[in-house]
Coordinates of C-alpha atoms in Angstrom, one line a residue:
M1277 CA 3.7 18.6 40.9
P1278 CA 5.7 16.2 43.2
G1279 CA 8.9 15.0 41.5
S1280 CA 8.9 17.7 38.9
A1281 CA 11.8 20.0 38.5
A1282 CA 11.7 23.7 37.8
I1283 CA 12.6 24.6 34.2
G1284 CA 13.3 28.1 32.8
S1285 CA 13.9 31.5 34.3
E1286 CA 12.7 35.1 34.0
A1287 CA 13.7 36.5 30.6
P1288 CA 16.1 39.5 30.5
T1289 CA 13.5 41.6 28.7
D1290 CA 15.3 44.9 29.5
E1291 CA 18.6 43.9 27.8
A1292 CA 19.4 45.4 24.5
S1293 CA 20.4 42.0 23.0
F1294 CA 17.0 40.5 24.0
Q1295 CA 15.1 43.4 22.5
Q1296 CA 17.2 43.2 19.3
R1297 CA 16.4 39.5 18.9
A1298 CA 12.7 40.1 19.6
A1299 CA 12.6 42.9 17.0
H1300 CA 14.3 40.6 14.4
Y1301 CA 11.8 37.8 15.1
R1302 CA 8.8 40.1 14.8
D1303 CA 10.1 41.2 11.4
L1304 CA 10.2 37.5 10.3
L1305 CA 6.6 37.1 11.6
D1306 CA 5.5 40.2 9.6
Q1307 CA 7.0 38.6 6.5
L1308 CA 5.3 35.3 7.3
N1309 CA 1.9 37.0 7.8
A1310 CA 2.2 39.0 4.6
R1311 CA 3.0 35.9 2.6
R1312 CA 0.2 33.9 4.3
R1313 CA -2.3 36.6 3.2
E1314 CA -0.9 36.4 -0.3
M1315 CA -1.4 32.6 -0.5
Q1316 CA -4.9 32.8 1.0
Q1317 CA -5.9 35.0 -2.0
G1318 CA -5.7 31.9 -4.3
G1319 CA -6.1 32.8 -7.9
G1320 CA -6.9 36.5 -7.1
A1321 CA -9.8 38.8 -6.8
K1322 CA -11.1 38.5 -10.4
R1323 CA -11.3 34.7 -10.2
V1324 CA -13.0 34.9 -6.8
E1325 CA -15.6 37.3 -8.3
R1326 CA -16.1 34.8 -11.2
Q1327 CA -16.7 32.0 -8.7
H1328 CA -19.3 34.1 -7.0
E1329 CA -21.0 35.0 -10.3
R1330 CA -21.4 31.3 -10.9
G1331 CA -23.3 31.0 -7.6
K1332 CA -20.4 29.2 -5.9
M1333 CA -18.5 29.9 -2.7
T1334 CA -14.7 29.8 -2.8
A1335 CA -12.8 26.9 -1.2
R1336 CA -12.1 28.9 1.9
E1337 CA -15.6 30.2 2.2
R1338 CA -16.9 26.7 2.0
I1339 CA -14.6 25.6 4.8
D1340 CA -15.5 28.5 7.0
Y1341 CA -19.2 27.6 6.5
V1342 CA -18.9 23.8 7.2
V1343 CA -16.7 23.9 10.3
D1344 CA -18.0 24.7 13.7
D1345 CA -15.6 27.6 14.2
P1346 CA -13.4 29.0 11.5
D1347 CA -10.9 30.2 14.1
D1348 CA -10.5 26.6 15.2
F1349 CA -9.7 25.4 11.7
M1350 CA -5.9 24.7 11.5
E1351 CA -4.6 24.9 7.9
L1352 CA -2.0 22.5 6.7
G1353 CA 0.2 23.0 3.6
L1354 CA -0.7 26.7 3.1
F1355 CA 2.6 27.4 1.4
A1356 CA 2.5 24.4 -0.9
G1357 CA 3.6 25.5 -4.4
F1358 CA 5.0 28.8 -3.1
E1359 CA 7.2 30.3 -5.8
M1360 CA 6.9 27.1 -7.8
Y1361 CA 5.5 26.7 -11.4
E1362 CA 6.1 30.4 -12.1
D1363 CA 6.2 29.6 -15.9
E1364 CA 2.7 28.1 -15.5
G1365 CA 1.3 31.2 -13.7
G1366 CA 1.9 29.7 -10.2
C1367 CA -0.2 27.4 -8.1
P1368 CA -0.9 29.1 -4.7
S1369 CA -1.4 26.5 -1.9
G1370 CA -1.2 23.8 -4.5
G1371 CA -4.7 24.7 -5.7
T1372 CA -6.1 23.0 -2.6
V1373 CA -7.1 24.1 0.9
L1374 CA -6.4 21.5 3.6
G1375 CA -6.8 21.5 7.3
V1376 CA -8.3 20.0 10.5
G1377 CA -11.2 21.3 12.5
P1378 CA -14.4 20.2 14.3
I1379 CA -17.6 19.7 12.2
S1380 CA -20.7 19.0 14.3
G1381 CA -18.4 18.4 17.2
R1382 CA -16.3 15.8 15.4
L1383 CA -12.7 16.5 14.5
C1384 CA -12.4 16.1 10.7
L1385 CA -9.9 16.6 7.9
V1386 CA -11.2 18.9 5.2
V1387 CA -9.8 19.0 1.6
A1388 CA -11.2 21.6 -0.7
N1389 CA -10.2 22.2 -4.3
D1390 CA -9.6 25.9 -5.0
A1391 CA -11.2 26.5 -8.4
T1392 CA -9.8 30.0 -8.5
V1393 CA -6.4 28.4 -9.2
K1394 CA -6.3 27.0 -12.8
A1395 CA -10.0 25.9 -12.3
G1396 CA -8.8 23.6 -9.5
A1397 CA -6.5 21.6 -11.9
W1398 CA -4.0 19.2 -10.3
F1399 CA -0.3 20.1 -10.4
P1400 CA 2.3 17.7 -9.1
I1401 CA 2.3 19.5 -5.7
T1402 CA -1.5 19.2 -5.7
A1403 CA -1.3 15.4 -5.9
K1404 CA 1.4 15.4 -3.1
K1405 CA -0.8 17.6 -0.9
N1406 CA -3.8 15.4 -1.3
L1407 CA -1.8 12.3 -0.7
R1408 CA -0.5 13.9 2.5
A1409 CA -4.1 14.6 3.5
Q1410 CA -5.0 11.0 3.1
E1411 CA -1.9 9.9 5.0
I1412 CA -2.9 12.0 7.9
A1413 CA -6.4 10.6 7.8
L1414 CA -5.1 7.0 7.7
E1415 CA -2.5 7.6 10.5
N1416 CA -5.0 9.2 12.8
H1417 CA -8.3 7.6 11.8
L1418 CA -9.8 11.0 11.1
P1419 CA -12.9 11.4 9.0
I1420 CA -12.1 13.2 5.7
I1421 CA -14.4 15.6 3.9
Y1422 CA -13.7 16.3 0.2
L1423 CA -15.1 19.5 -1.2
V1424 CA -14.6 18.8 -4.9
D1425 CA -14.4 21.5 -7.6
S1426 CA -11.6 20.5 -10.1
A1427 CA -10.9 20.4 -13.8
G1428 CA -8.7 17.4 -13.2
V1429 CA -5.0 16.8 -14.1
Y1430 CA -3.1 19.8 -15.4
L1431 CA -2.4 18.3 -18.8
P1432 CA 0.9 20.1 -19.6
M1433 CA 2.4 18.4 -16.6
Q1434 CA 0.6 15.0 -16.8
D1435 CA 3.9 13.0 -16.9
E1436 CA 4.7 14.4 -13.4
I1437 CA 1.2 13.6 -12.0
F1438 CA -0.3 10.6 -13.6
P1439 CA 1.8 7.3 -13.8
D1440 CA 4.0 6.9 -10.7
K1441 CA 3.4 5.2 -7.4
E1442 CA 3.0 8.5 -5.5
H1443 CA 1.0 10.2 -8.3
F1444 CA -2.7 10.7 -9.0
G1445 CA -3.8 7.1 -9.0
R1446 CA -2.6 6.7 -5.5
I1447 CA -5.5 8.9 -4.4
F1448 CA -8.1 6.4 -5.4
R1449 CA -6.1 3.5 -3.9
N1450 CA -6.1 5.5 -0.6
N1451 CA -9.9 6.0 -1.0
A1452 CA -10.3 2.3 -1.0
R1453 CA -7.8 1.8 1.9
L1454 CA -9.6 4.5 4.1
S1455 CA -12.9 2.8 3.5
S1456 CA -11.5 -0.6 4.4
E1457 CA -10.2 0.9 7.7
G1458 CA -13.7 2.2 8.5
I1459 CA -12.5 5.8 8.3
P1460 CA -15.5 7.9 7.0
Q1461 CA -15.2 9.8 3.7
V1462 CA -17.8 12.2 2.6
A1463 CA -17.4 14.0 -0.8
A1464 CA -19.4 17.0 -1.9
I1465 CA -19.3 17.6 -5.7
M1466 CA -19.6 21.4 -5.8
G1467 CA -18.2 22.0 -9.3
S1468 CA -16.4 20.1 -12.0
C1469 CA -15.3 16.6 -11.4
V1470 CA -13.7 15.2 -14.6
A1471 CA -12.0 12.0 -15.9
G1472 CA -10.0 10.1 -13.4
G1473 CA -10.8 12.6 -10.7
A1474 CA -14.4 11.4 -10.9
Y1475 CA -13.4 8.3 -8.9
L1476 CA -12.4 10.3 -5.8
P1477 CA -16.0 11.3 -4.8
I1478 CA -17.6 8.1 -6.0
M1479 CA -15.1 6.0 -4.1
S1480 CA -15.9 7.9 -0.9
D1481 CA -18.5 6.4 1.4
E1482 CA -21.2 9.1 0.5
A1483 CA -21.4 11.6 -2.3
L1484 CA -23.4 14.8 -2.6
I1485 CA -23.8 17.0 -5.7
V1486 CA -25.0 20.6 -6.1
K1487 CA -27.7 21.2 -8.7
G1488 CA -26.6 23.5 -11.5
T1489 CA -22.9 23.7 -10.7
G1490 CA -21.8 20.2 -9.8
S1491 CA -21.0 17.7 -12.5
V1492 CA -19.1 14.4 -12.6
F1493 CA -18.2 12.3 -15.7
L1494 CA -15.3 10.3 -17.0
A1495 CA -15.3 12.3 -20.3
G1496 CA -16.6 15.9 -20.7
P1497 CA -18.8 17.1 -23.6
Y1498 CA -15.8 18.0 -25.8
L1499 CA -14.1 14.6 -25.4
V1500 CA -17.4 12.8 -25.9
K1501 CA -17.9 14.6 -29.2
A1502 CA -14.4 13.9 -30.3
A1503 CA -14.5 10.2 -29.2
I1504 CA -17.9 9.1 -30.4
G1505 CA -19.5 12.0 -32.2
E1506 CA -22.2 12.5 -29.6
D1507 CA -23.5 16.1 -28.8
V1508 CA -24.4 16.4 -25.1
D1509 CA -24.3 19.3 -22.6
A1510 CA -22.5 18.9 -19.2
E1511 CA -25.7 18.9 -17.2
T1512 CA -27.3 16.2 -19.2
L1513 CA -24.1 14.2 -19.3
G1514 CA -23.3 14.3 -15.6
G1515 CA -25.2 16.9 -13.7
A1516 CA -27.1 16.6 -10.4
V1517 CA -30.3 15.4 -11.9
T1518 CA -28.6 12.8 -14.0
H1519 CA -26.6 11.3 -11.1
S1520 CA -29.3 11.7 -8.4
E1521 CA -32.3 10.4 -10.5
I1522 CA -31.0 8.4 -13.4
S1523 CA -27.6 6.8 -12.7
G1524 CA -27.8 6.7 -8.9
V1525 CA -24.1 7.6 -8.7
T1526 CA -24.6 10.3 -6.0
D1527 CA -26.5 9.9 -2.8
Y1528 CA -27.7 13.5 -2.1
E1529 CA -28.8 16.3 -4.3
A1530 CA -28.3 19.9 -2.9
A1531 CA -29.9 23.1 -4.1
D1532 CA -26.8 25.2 -3.7
D1533 CA -23.5 25.3 -1.8
E1534 CA -25.1 26.2 1.6
D1535 CA -27.6 23.4 1.3
C1536 CA -24.8 21.0 0.4
L1537 CA -22.6 22.0 3.3
D1538 CA -25.6 21.9 5.7
T1539 CA -26.1 18.3 4.6
V1540 CA -22.4 17.5 5.2
R1541 CA -22.7 18.8 8.7
A1542 CA -25.8 16.7 9.3
L1543 CA -24.0 13.6 8.0
V1544 CA -21.1 14.1 10.3
D1545 CA -23.4 14.7 13.2
Q1546 CA -24.8 11.2 12.5
F1547 CA -21.5 9.4 12.6
G1548 CA -21.3 6.6 15.1
P1549 CA -18.9 6.5 18.1
F1550 CA -15.2 5.9 17.8
E1551 CA -12.6 4.3 20.1
R1552 CA -9.8 6.5 21.4
A1553 CA -6.2 5.6 22.0
G1554 CA -6.5 7.1 25.5
Y1555 CA -3.3 9.1 25.7
T1556 CA -3.0 10.6 29.2
R1557 CA -4.3 14.1 29.6
K1558 CA -4.7 16.1 32.8
E1559 CA -6.1 19.5 33.4
P1560 CA -4.2 21.9 31.2
A1561 CA -2.0 24.6 32.8
P1562 CA -0.4 27.6 31.1
P1563 CA 3.4 27.7 30.7
A1564 CA 5.3 29.3 33.6
F1565 CA 6.5 32.1 31.4
D1566 CA 5.1 34.3 28.6
A1567 CA 5.3 32.6 25.2
D1568 CA 6.1 35.9 23.5
E1569 CA 9.5 35.9 25.3
M1570 CA 10.6 33.2 22.9
Y1571 CA 11.1 35.9 20.2
G1572 CA 13.9 37.5 22.3
I1573 CA 15.4 34.2 23.3
M1574 CA 15.8 32.8 19.8
P1575 CA 19.0 34.1 18.2
D1576 CA 19.0 36.3 15.1
S1577 CA 21.6 34.2 13.4
G1578 CA 21.9 30.4 13.1
N1579 CA 25.3 30.1 14.8
Q1580 CA 24.4 31.8 18.1
Q1581 CA 23.9 29.8 21.2
Y1582 CA 20.9 29.9 23.6
E1583 CA 19.4 27.8 26.3
M1584 CA 16.8 25.4 24.9
R1585 CA 15.2 24.8 28.3
E1586 CA 14.1 28.5 28.2
I1587 CA 12.2 27.7 25.0
I1588 CA 10.7 24.5 26.4
A1589 CA 9.6 26.3 29.6
R1590 CA 7.5 28.6 27.4
I1591 CA 5.6 25.8 25.6
I1592 CA 5.0 23.1 28.3
D1593 CA 2.5 23.3 31.2
A1594 CA 4.0 24.9 34.3
E1595 CA 5.5 22.5 36.8
S1596 CA 5.2 19.5 34.6
W1597 CA 8.8 18.9 33.7
T1598 CA 10.8 15.8 34.7
E1599 CA 14.2 15.7 33.1
Y1600 CA 15.7 12.3 32.1
K1601 CA 19.5 11.9 32.5
A1602 CA 20.0 15.6 33.0
G1603 CA 23.7 15.3 33.7
Y1604 CA 24.5 13.0 30.8
G1605 CA 24.7 13.5 27.1
K1606 CA 24.1 17.3 27.5
T1607 CA 23.8 18.3 23.9
L1608 CA 20.4 16.6 23.9
I1609 CA 17.7 17.4 26.4
T1610 CA 15.2 14.6 27.2
G1611 CA 12.3 14.7 29.6
Y1612 CA 8.6 14.2 30.4
A1613 CA 6.2 17.1 30.4
R1614 CA 2.6 18.0 29.6
I1615 CA 1.5 20.2 26.7
D1616 CA -2.0 21.6 27.1
G1617 CA -2.5 18.8 29.6
W1618 CA -1.3 16.0 27.3
N1619 CA 1.6 13.9 28.6
V1620 CA 4.6 13.9 26.2
G1621 CA 8.2 12.9 26.0
V1622 CA 10.5 15.7 24.8
V1623 CA 13.7 15.3 22.8
A1624 CA 15.4 18.7 22.1
N1625 CA 18.7 19.8 20.8
Q1626 CA 20.6 21.9 23.4
R1627 CA 22.2 25.0 21.8
S1628 CA 24.2 26.4 24.8
I1629 CA 27.9 25.5 25.0
V1630 CA 28.7 22.9 27.7
R1631 CA 32.2 22.2 28.8
K1632 CA 33.1 18.6 29.7
K1633 CA 35.1 18.0 32.9
V1634 CA 38.8 18.1 32.1
D1635 CA 40.4 15.0 33.6
H1636 CA 43.3 14.7 31.2
E1637 CA 44.2 16.0 27.8
S1638 CA 41.9 13.7 25.8
R1639 CA 38.9 14.9 27.8
G1640 CA 39.7 18.6 27.5
E1641 CA 37.2 19.3 24.7
I1642 CA 34.2 21.7 24.4
Q1643 CA 30.8 20.3 23.4
V1644 CA 29.2 22.6 20.8
G1645 CA 25.5 23.1 21.1
G1646 CA 23.4 21.7 18.3
V1647 CA 25.8 18.8 17.6
I1648 CA 24.7 15.3 18.7
Y1649 CA 27.5 13.5 20.5
S1650 CA 27.7 9.7 21.2
D1651 CA 26.5 10.0 24.8
A1652 CA 23.6 12.2 23.8
A1653 CA 22.5 9.8 21.0
D1654 CA 22.7 6.9 23.5
K1655 CA 20.6 8.8 26.0
A1656 CA 18.0 9.8 23.4
A1657 CA 17.6 6.2 22.1
R1658 CA 17.0 4.9 25.6
F1659 CA 14.5 7.7 26.3
I1660 CA 12.6 7.0 23.1
M1661 CA 12.3 3.3 23.9
N1662 CA 11.0 4.3 27.4
C1663 CA 8.3 6.4 25.9
N1664 CA 7.2 3.6 23.6
Q1665 CA 7.1 1.3 26.6
K1666 CA 4.9 3.7 28.4
R1667 CA 2.7 4.8 25.4
V1668 CA 3.8 8.4 25.7
P1669 CA 3.7 10.5 22.5
L1670 CA 7.1 12.1 21.5
V1671 CA 7.8 15.7 20.6
F1672 CA 11.1 16.6 18.9
F1673 CA 12.4 20.2 19.0
Q1674 CA 15.0 20.5 16.2
D1675 CA 17.9 22.9 16.1
V1676 CA 20.7 20.5 15.0
T1677 CA 23.8 20.8 12.9
G1678 CA 24.4 17.1 12.7
F1679 CA 26.4 14.4 14.5
M1680 CA 29.9 15.1 15.9
V1681 CA 32.7 14.3 13.4
G1682 CA 36.5 13.8 13.7
K1683 CA 38.9 11.1 14.9
R1684 CA 37.8 11.2 18.6
A1685 CA 34.2 10.9 17.6
E1686 CA 34.8 8.0 15.2
H1687 CA 37.0 6.1 17.6
G1688 CA 34.2 6.6 20.2
G1689 CA 31.7 4.9 18.0
I1690 CA 29.5 7.9 16.9
I1691 CA 28.2 5.9 13.9
K1692 CA 27.1 3.1 16.2
D1693 CA 25.4 5.4 18.7
G1694 CA 23.9 7.6 16.0
A1695 CA 22.5 4.4 14.3
K1696 CA 21.0 3.4 17.7
M1697 CA 19.1 6.7 17.9
V1698 CA 17.9 6.5 14.3
N1699 CA 16.8 2.9 14.9
A1700 CA 14.7 3.9 17.9
V1701 CA 13.1 6.8 16.1
A1702 CA 12.4 4.7 13.0
N1703 CA 10.8 1.9 14.9
S1704 CA 8.9 4.0 17.4
V1705 CA 5.2 3.3 17.4
V1706 CA 3.8 6.1 19.5
P1707 CA 2.8 9.3 17.7
K1708 CA 5.7 11.6 16.9
F1709 CA 5.6 15.3 16.3
T1710 CA 8.5 17.5 15.1
V1711 CA 9.1 21.2 15.4
V1712 CA 12.0 22.7 13.4
M1713 CA 13.0 25.8 15.3
G1714 CA 16.4 26.5 13.7
N1715 CA 18.9 24.3 11.9
S1716 CA 17.9 20.9 10.6
Y1717 CA 21.1 19.6 8.9
G1718 CA 22.3 16.2 7.7
A1719 CA 21.7 13.1 9.7
G1720 CA 20.6 15.3 12.6
N1721 CA 17.4 15.8 10.6
Y1722 CA 16.9 12.1 10.5
A1723 CA 17.7 11.3 14.1
M1724 CA 15.5 14.1 15.3
C1725 CA 12.5 12.7 13.4
G1726 CA 12.6 14.5 10.1
R1727 CA 9.9 14.0 7.4
A1728 CA 11.3 10.6 6.4
Y1729 CA 10.6 9.3 9.9
D1730 CA 6.8 9.8 9.8
P1731 CA 6.0 12.5 12.3
R1732 CA 2.2 12.9 12.6
L1733 CA 2.8 16.7 12.1
M1734 CA 6.0 18.4 11.1
L1735 CA 6.0 22.1 12.0
A1736 CA 8.5 24.9 11.3
W1737 CA 9.3 28.3 12.7
P1738 CA 10.3 31.2 10.5
T1739 CA 13.9 30.6 11.7
A1740 CA 14.0 27.0 10.3
K1741 CA 16.6 25.9 7.9
I1742 CA 16.5 22.4 6.3
A1743 CA 19.5 21.1 4.3
V1744 CA 22.2 18.5 4.2
M1745 CA 24.6 21.0 5.8
G1746 CA 25.0 24.7 6.5
G1747 CA 25.1 27.1 3.7
T1748 CA 28.6 28.4 4.1
Q1749 CA 30.1 24.9 4.3
A1750 CA 28.0 23.6 1.4
A1751 CA 28.9 26.6 -0.8
R1752 CA 32.6 26.1 -0.2
V1753 CA 32.4 22.4 -1.1
L1754 CA 30.4 23.1 -4.2
K1755 CA 32.8 25.9 -5.1
Q1756 CA 35.8 23.5 -4.9
I1757 CA 34.0 21.0 -7.1
Q1758 CA 33.3 23.7 -9.7
V1759 CA 36.8 25.0 -9.6
R1760 CA 38.4 21.6 -10.1
K1761 CA 36.0 20.9 -13.0
L1762 CA 37.1 24.1 -14.7
E1763 CA 40.8 23.3 -14.0
K1764 CA 40.4 20.0 -15.8
Q1765 CA 39.1 22.0 -18.7
G1766 CA 42.3 24.1 -18.6
K1767 CA 40.5 27.1 -17.2
A1768 CA 41.7 29.1 -14.2
L1769 CA 39.7 31.5 -12.1
S1770 CA 41.1 34.6 -10.5
E1771 CA 40.7 35.2 -6.8
E1772 CA 37.9 37.7 -7.6
E1773 CA 36.1 35.2 -9.9
E1774 CA 36.3 32.5 -7.2
E1775 CA 34.8 34.8 -4.6
A1776 CA 32.0 35.8 -7.1
L1777 CA 31.4 32.1 -7.7
L1778 CA 31.3 31.4 -4.0
S1779 CA 28.8 34.2 -3.4
S1780 CA 26.6 33.0 -6.2
I1781 CA 26.6 29.4 -4.9
E1782 CA 26.0 30.5 -1.4
A1783 CA 23.0 32.7 -2.3
R1784 CA 21.4 29.9 -4.3
Y1785 CA 22.0 27.3 -1.5
E1786 CA 20.7 29.7 1.2
Q1787 CA 17.5 30.2 -0.8
Q1788 CA 17.0 26.4 -0.9
T1789 CA 17.3 26.2 2.9
T1790 CA 14.6 28.7 3.8
P1791 CA 11.4 27.5 5.6
Y1792 CA 9.4 28.7 2.6
Y1793 CA 11.3 26.5 0.2
A1794 CA 10.6 23.6 2.6
A1795 CA 7.0 24.4 3.1
A1796 CA 6.4 24.9 -0.7
R1797 CA 7.5 21.3 -1.2
L1798 CA 5.6 19.9 1.8
W1799 CA 8.7 18.9 3.7
V1800 CA 6.9 20.5 6.6
D1801 CA 3.1 20.7 7.2
A1802 CA 2.9 24.2 8.4
L1803 CA 4.9 27.4 9.1
I1804 CA 3.9 28.7 12.4
D1805 CA 4.4 31.5 14.9
P1806 CA 6.4 30.0 17.8
T1807 CA 3.7 31.1 20.2
A1808 CA 1.3 28.8 18.4
T1809 CA 3.4 25.7 18.9
R1810 CA 1.6 24.6 22.0
R1811 CA -1.8 24.8 20.3
W1812 CA -0.6 22.9 17.2
L1813 CA 1.0 20.1 19.2
S1814 CA -2.2 19.8 21.3
R1815 CA -4.3 19.5 18.2
G1816 CA -1.8 16.9 16.8
I1817 CA -2.1 14.7 19.9
E1818 CA -5.9 15.1 19.8
M1819 CA -5.8 13.9 16.2
A1820 CA -3.6 10.9 17.1
D1821 CA -5.9 10.0 20.0
H1822 CA -8.5 9.0 17.4
N1823 CA -6.5 6.0 16.4
P1824 CA -6.4 3.3 19.1
E1825 CA -4.4 0.8 17.0
M1826 CA -0.7 0.6 18.1
P1827 CA 1.6 -2.3 17.0
P1828 CA 4.1 -3.7 19.6
F1829 CA 7.3 -1.8 19.8
N1830 CA 10.2 -3.8 18.3
P1831 CA 13.4 -1.9 17.8
G1832 CA 15.1 -4.7 16.0
V1833 CA 18.9 -5.1 16.3
I1834 CA 20.5 -2.2 18.2
Q1835 CA 24.2 -2.2 18.6
T1836 CA 25.5 -1.7 22.1

């Protein structure tokens, strides 16, 4: 393409170091795939069998049936609840399956309760995951399909689910907001739907119910008996016949799961047209280099250096790269590119070491890759504003250890320049997408569009680490605090005891920085294979293109 610069080079695939890195990364992917299969089993084989005995599909089977192509369904929040709630028996995937895929040719968000996990009961992470689903639908104006099969709030943890702003009640508030925005919501009641949870399907635009297995009521038979002394069975109280022929609460009665999902597909097929944002997309072209080579380029430890442009070259369309301020602020890379044909602006941390020109003693420093310097922050802020001016979606590739510190950095105004970049990211109105490839530490996480800055999708590779600082540094700080506390109590630790304490703290801290820890808490939307990055980003921009509304860009007061 005229005006575009070449990016990337042939990978040294024959070198031992490349092969070692690639082998290490494939080990990480084997672990990821094994854990993915474990989470996809939900409550386990016995509970799946019980679901089938009741004449019901599982949540994943329902999704496979309702979407056009199960292989085109992209799951979000798979690792929600991973290694959480162990004392409660666990909550794989937060008891909910969530993702995006075409239904009758229309891109939809699908949320399905997994009744094999505690009968679909809502844990705190379940509420968080469902709220995230509605947030995605609101941001992108995506139709949302609820496949309801839930026993309601998990009562032993009701204080962590029920009363606060971002708890259970927010779901129904969002039902109302989605409806007011004209975003279609279709709810299929395919199992239990109890108490406050009954409002979710009935506050949707249209509700279906399956005869014999679906039921919806504010109070179940046991509670009705306890409250008013009335004996009534679940079907009579709130089954399909009751709500389809007597109360009029539901709109469609289905004979079984398949009939219900066929009706959902028919309803989606009858949706009216929608306006697009119109983000620029040209004919897609594959990357110039094999995406698998990223395994051998990425380091096998977090402090090794590598050339970020080599990674970018294996994600973007070939010959689509135009770098912005290539010779300035070199610890950040900024440039325009296309990903699967979509035009994007790229902001990426550079991890190779770059020496500044030595003019005199004060300039004789080495810039360390992964650190954001004042000139890089200034460059990125200007580039982000340009992308907003041009209505170009932004993609952030994170491998950042934070902003530069020290006397020279402070005298040079690092706080001012860092604030400028954070301001630009925070006030950006174009869709933003974030990929955590490696480190994501401290204020670097914020400036590079971490979760707090509303990326439409936040993705992580198996090498991702999210924390306030690196594990070694944090462990030493925490150890010093603990040692001083003991000294105030008149206790002294031997050198061996101090080392043991340091090792214990470091192990605990490192466990909290893993991508699985982040994904379990929905700090990221999905853990992905690096080679899938291009596909995920393309789907994200396709989602964003469903929302034509964009407020004017106003960065507010930016210090210069």
